[in-house]
Amino acid sequence: MEIYFLGTNAGVPTLQRNVTSVALRLLEERRSFWMFDCGEGTQHQVLRSPLRLGKLEKLFITHLHGDHLFGLPGLLSSRGYQGGTGPLTVYGPPGLKAYLDISLSVSQSRIPYAIEIVEHSGGLIFEDDSFKVEAGLLEHRIDSYGYRVTEKDSPGNLNTELLQSYGLKPGPLYGLLKKGQDVTTEEGVLIRAAEVVNAPKRGRIITVLGDTRPCKGTLPLALDADLIIHEATFGHDLKDMAYQYHHSTAVQAAELAREAGGRELLLTHFSSRYTSQEELLPLLMEAQAIFPQTLLAEEFCTFPVYRRSPGNPQGNDPGK
């Protein structure tokens, strides 16, 4: 599971950074990726990335400001030309369907795959056997939502050495044991699943927050998350401006990550006044002084999502 940034700028694109879009790559879990926000030019960014639109399965819009939305009609249209034949679901606030209906109908765009548009007002918006996604209202000039993606716990690995000592070779009984069912060998030996299956693997939690100033809605979404993606539009010297424009500073993002007990924080959605990664270093230092496990998002860079090791909430499981 990896995070891959396609755009990290706020408001308008610059020569150095595109407007907001981030991909969650579910490589082993689903062989697909999910996208959060789709600012203008996102499909151009995809062309320069290892992503393929045909593998896009779900797309989540945090709010309906243009720097998070204007790339969506073009991307949906292009997906059909790039091998995208499977269904796609787009989630977002009320008004999303009207925007897409008008954009695609007026342009007579042909969408050669099933597309479902799900408008929501928060709460549980998706769940299957592997994941659930919850949305929560934030505080911005218009309704803006954060998303909490929870990977469900998976069964622990089998103790194969112990099984072989019972004379049990790999086969269908291994699958039953991993599902928690006791089995009996051909020799009549009862093997209890609880004795040969290791502890379940804790699912990872990823929080992606839309534009917001500090508010009570962020904490439930970020609580105990393995990775928090939070806007840091301004340095803390501009905290009054951040509040006026309904945005956050790097310090405020770090304060949330610390309060939530997060494992890692990624800062994104930077003001155009910061023209390079070097000019963003003061924001990083401000945040790291409060929450050391902070990194700056950077376009076309991959950030693995690690699960916490048992008994070591800040540590990484080498197996991710």
PDB file of N, CA, C and O in Angstrom, residues 237-267:
ATOM      1  N   ASP A 237       3.676  31.714  10.800  1.00  0.00           N
ATOM      2  CA  ASP A 237       3.713  33.173  10.849  1.00  0.00           C
ATOM      3  C   ASP A 237       2.501  33.786  10.155  1.00  0.00           C
ATOM      4  O   ASP A 237       2.167  34.951  10.395  1.00  0.00           O
ATOM      5  N   LEU A 238       1.817  32.993   9.327  1.00  0.00           N
ATOM      6  CA  LEU A 238       0.621  33.463   8.613  1.00  0.00           C
ATOM      7  C   LEU A 238      -0.633  32.774   9.149  1.00  0.00           C
ATOM      8  O   LEU A 238      -1.594  32.580   8.425  1.00  0.00           O
ATOM      9  N   LYS A 239      -0.630  32.455  10.442  1.00  0.00           N
ATOM     10  CA  LYS A 239      -1.772  31.726  11.011  1.00  0.00           C
ATOM     11  C   LYS A 239      -3.053  32.540  10.932  1.00  0.00           C
ATOM     12  O   LYS A 239      -4.142  31.975  10.768  1.00  0.00           O
ATOM     13  N   ASP A 240      -2.963  33.872  11.041  1.00  0.00           N
ATOM     14  CA  ASP A 240      -4.172  34.699  10.947  1.00  0.00           C
ATOM     15  C   ASP A 240      -4.741  34.652   9.529  1.00  0.00           C
ATOM     16  O   ASP A 240      -5.961  34.583   9.345  1.00  0.00           O
ATOM     17  N   MET A 241      -3.871  34.679   8.535  1.00  0.00           N
ATOM     18  CA  MET A 241      -4.326  34.554   7.154  1.00  0.00           C
ATOM     19  C   MET A 241      -4.917  33.175   6.907  1.00  0.00           C
ATOM     20  O   MET A 241      -5.944  33.036   6.222  1.00  0.00           O
ATOM     21  N   ALA A 242      -4.284  32.159   7.460  1.00  0.00           N
ATOM     22  CA  ALA A 242      -4.804  30.805   7.317  1.00  0.00           C
ATOM     23  C   ALA A 242      -6.218  30.717   7.870  1.00  0.00           C
ATOM     24  O   ALA A 242      -7.110  30.127   7.238  1.00  0.00           O
ATOM     25  N   TYR A 243      -6.451  31.281   9.027  1.00  0.00           N
ATOM     26  CA  TYR A 243      -7.785  31.242   9.623  1.00  0.00           C
ATOM     27  C   TYR A 243      -8.786  32.002   8.763  1.00  0.00           C
ATOM     28  O   TYR A 243      -9.907  31.533   8.524  1.00  0.00           O
ATOM     29  N   GLN A 244      -8.384  33.165   8.280  1.00  0.00           N
ATOM     30  CA  GLN A 244      -9.278  33.986   7.461  1.00  0.00           C
ATOM     31  C   GLN A 244      -9.724  33.255   6.209  1.00  0.00           C
ATOM     32  O   GLN A 244     -10.888  33.351   5.794  1.00  0.00           O
ATOM     33  N   TYR A 245      -8.813  32.477   5.598  1.00  0.00           N
ATOM     34  CA  TYR A 245      -9.124  31.769   4.361  1.00  0.00           C
ATOM     35  C   TYR A 245      -9.520  30.306   4.594  1.00  0.00           C
ATOM     36  O   TYR A 245      -9.583  29.534   3.650  1.00  0.00           O
ATOM     37  N   HIS A 246      -9.780  29.959   5.848  1.00  0.00           N
ATOM     38  CA  HIS A 246     -10.242  28.610   6.192  1.00  0.00           C
ATOM     39  C   HIS A 246      -9.222  27.536   5.818  1.00  0.00           C
ATOM     40  O   HIS A 246      -9.578  26.490   5.273  1.00  0.00           O
ATOM     41  N   HIS A 247      -7.968  27.808   6.128  1.00  0.00           N
ATOM     42  CA  HIS A 247      -6.904  26.849   5.887  1.00  0.00           C
ATOM     43  C   HIS A 247      -6.132  26.595   7.180  1.00  0.00           C
ATOM     44  O   HIS A 247      -6.441  27.159   8.226  1.00  0.00           O
ATOM     45  N   SER A 248      -5.111  25.749   7.092  1.00  0.00           N
ATOM     46  CA  SER A 248      -4.306  25.375   8.251  1.00  0.00           C
ATOM     47  C   SER A 248      -2.838  25.675   8.005  1.00  0.00           C
ATOM     48  O   SER A 248      -2.379  25.771   6.854  1.00  0.00           O
ATOM     49  N   THR A 249      -2.101  25.795   9.095  1.00  0.00           N
ATOM     50  CA  THR A 249      -0.651  25.923   9.027  1.00  0.00           C
ATOM     51  C   THR A 249      -0.007  24.561   9.278  1.00  0.00           C
ATOM     52  O   THR A 249      -0.661  23.617   9.736  1.00  0.00           O
ATOM     53  N   ALA A 250       1.279  24.487   9.022  1.00  0.00           N
ATOM     54  CA  ALA A 250       2.003  23.239   9.278  1.00  0.00           C
ATOM     55  C   ALA A 250       1.979  22.898  10.767  1.00  0.00           C
ATOM     56  O   ALA A 250       1.868  21.721  11.148  1.00  0.00           O
ATOM     57  N   VAL A 251       2.075  23.897  11.617  1.00  0.00           N
ATOM     58  CA  VAL A 251       2.024  23.673  13.056  1.00  0.00           C
ATOM     59  C   VAL A 251       0.684  23.072  13.453  1.00  0.00           C
ATOM     60  O   VAL A 251       0.610  22.123  14.258  1.00  0.00           O
ATOM     61  N   GLN A 252      -0.404  23.597  12.907  1.00  0.00           N
ATOM     62  CA  GLN A 252      -1.726  23.091  13.252  1.00  0.00           C
ATOM     63  C   GLN A 252      -1.931  21.656  12.772  1.00  0.00           C
ATOM     64  O   GLN A 252      -2.573  20.848  13.454  1.00  0.00           O
ATOM     65  N   ALA A 253      -1.374  21.334  11.621  1.00  0.00           N
ATOM     66  CA  ALA A 253      -1.433  19.946  11.153  1.00  0.00           C
ATOM     67  C   ALA A 253      -0.685  19.028  12.104  1.00  0.00           C
ATOM     68  O   ALA A 253      -1.153  17.921  12.440  1.00  0.00           O
ATOM     69  N   ALA A 254       0.488  19.460  12.560  1.00  0.00           N
ATOM     70  CA  ALA A 254       1.287  18.645  13.475  1.00  0.00           C
ATOM     71  C   ALA A 254       0.591  18.487  14.821  1.00  0.00           C
ATOM     72  O   ALA A 254       0.656  17.416  15.449  1.00  0.00           O
ATOM     73  N   GLU A 255      -0.071  19.530  15.280  1.00  0.00           N
ATOM     74  CA  GLU A 255      -0.791  19.443  16.547  1.00  0.00           C
ATOM     75  C   GLU A 255      -1.907  18.405  16.464  1.00  0.00           C
ATOM     76  O   GLU A 255      -2.148  17.655  17.418  1.00  0.00           O
ATOM     77  N   LEU A 256      -2.588  18.358  15.324  1.00  0.00           N
ATOM     78  CA  LEU A 256      -3.628  17.341  15.159  1.00  0.00           C
ATOM     79  C   LEU A 256      -3.016  15.941  15.175  1.00  0.00           C
ATOM     80  O   LEU A 256      -3.522  15.036  15.849  1.00  0.00           O
ATOM     81  N   ALA A 257      -1.927  15.742  14.419  1.00  0.00           N
ATOM     82  CA  ALA A 257      -1.303  14.418  14.353  1.00  0.00           C
ATOM     83  C   ALA A 257      -0.867  13.951  15.733  1.00  0.00           C
ATOM     84  O   ALA A 257      -1.021  12.779  16.082  1.00  0.00           O
ATOM     85  N   ARG A 258      -0.331  14.861  16.533  1.00  0.00           N
ATOM     86  CA  ARG A 258       0.086  14.513  17.892  1.00  0.00           C
ATOM     87  C   ARG A 258      -1.118  14.151  18.759  1.00  0.00           C
ATOM     88  O   ARG A 258      -1.105  13.137  19.471  1.00  0.00           O
ATOM     89  N   GLU A 259      -2.166  14.957  18.694  1.00  0.00           N
ATOM     90  CA  GLU A 259      -3.362  14.688  19.496  1.00  0.00           C
ATOM     91  C   GLU A 259      -4.032  13.381  19.090  1.00  0.00           C
ATOM     92  O   GLU A 259      -4.550  12.647  19.931  1.00  0.00           O
ATOM     93  N   ALA A 260      -4.001  13.080  17.789  1.00  0.00           N
ATOM     94  CA  ALA A 260      -4.665  11.887  17.279  1.00  0.00           C
ATOM     95  C   ALA A 260      -3.866  10.615  17.520  1.00  0.00           C
ATOM     96  O   ALA A 260      -4.388   9.510  17.335  1.00  0.00           O
ATOM     97  N   GLY A 261      -2.607  10.739  17.922  1.00  0.00           N
ATOM     98  CA  GLY A 261      -1.774   9.558  18.094  1.00  0.00           C
ATOM     99  C   GLY A 261      -1.407   8.914  16.774  1.00  0.00           C
ATOM    100  O   GLY A 261      -1.263   7.690  16.690  1.00  0.00           O
ATOM    101  N   GLY A 262      -1.245   9.715  15.737  1.00  0.00           N
ATOM    102  CA  GLY A 262      -0.889   9.197  14.428  1.00  0.00           C
ATOM    103  C   GLY A 262       0.537   8.680  14.386  1.00  0.00           C
ATOM    104  O   GLY A 262       1.362   9.013  15.246  1.00  0.00           O
ATOM    105  N   ARG A 263       0.817   7.858  13.376  1.00  0.00           N
ATOM    106  CA  ARG A 263       2.172   7.330  13.223  1.00  0.00           C
ATOM    107  C   ARG A 263       3.028   8.210  12.339  1.00  0.00           C
ATOM    108  O   ARG A 263       4.205   8.406  12.578  1.00  0.00           O
ATOM    109  N   GLU A 264       2.425   8.754  11.272  1.00  0.00           N
ATOM    110  CA  GLU A 264       3.188   9.573  10.332  1.00  0.00           C
ATOM    111  C   GLU A 264       2.274  10.635   9.741  1.00  0.00           C
ATOM    112  O   GLU A 264       1.076  10.407   9.536  1.00  0.00           O
ATOM    113  N   LEU A 265       2.852  11.799   9.463  1.00  0.00           N
ATOM    114  CA  LEU A 265       2.116  12.935   8.907  1.00  0.00           C
ATOM    115  C   LEU A 265       2.773  13.372   7.606  1.00  0.00           C
ATOM    116  O   LEU A 265       3.989  13.551   7.544  1.00  0.00           O
ATOM    117  N   LEU A 266       1.946  13.549   6.577  1.00  0.00           N
ATOM    118  CA  LEU A 266       2.408  14.092   5.301  1.00  0.00           C
ATOM    119  C   LEU A 266       1.724  15.431   5.072  1.00  0.00           C
ATOM    120  O   LEU A 266       0.492  15.527   5.071  1.00  0.00           O
ATOM    121  N   LEU A 267       2.537  16.469   4.880  1.00  0.00           N
ATOM    122  CA  LEU A 267       2.010  17.813   4.630  1.00  0.00           C
ATOM    123  C   LEU A 267       1.877  18.046   3.135  1.00  0.00           C
ATOM    124  O   LEU A 267       2.751  17.676   2.353  1.00  0.00           O
TER     125      LEU A 267
END
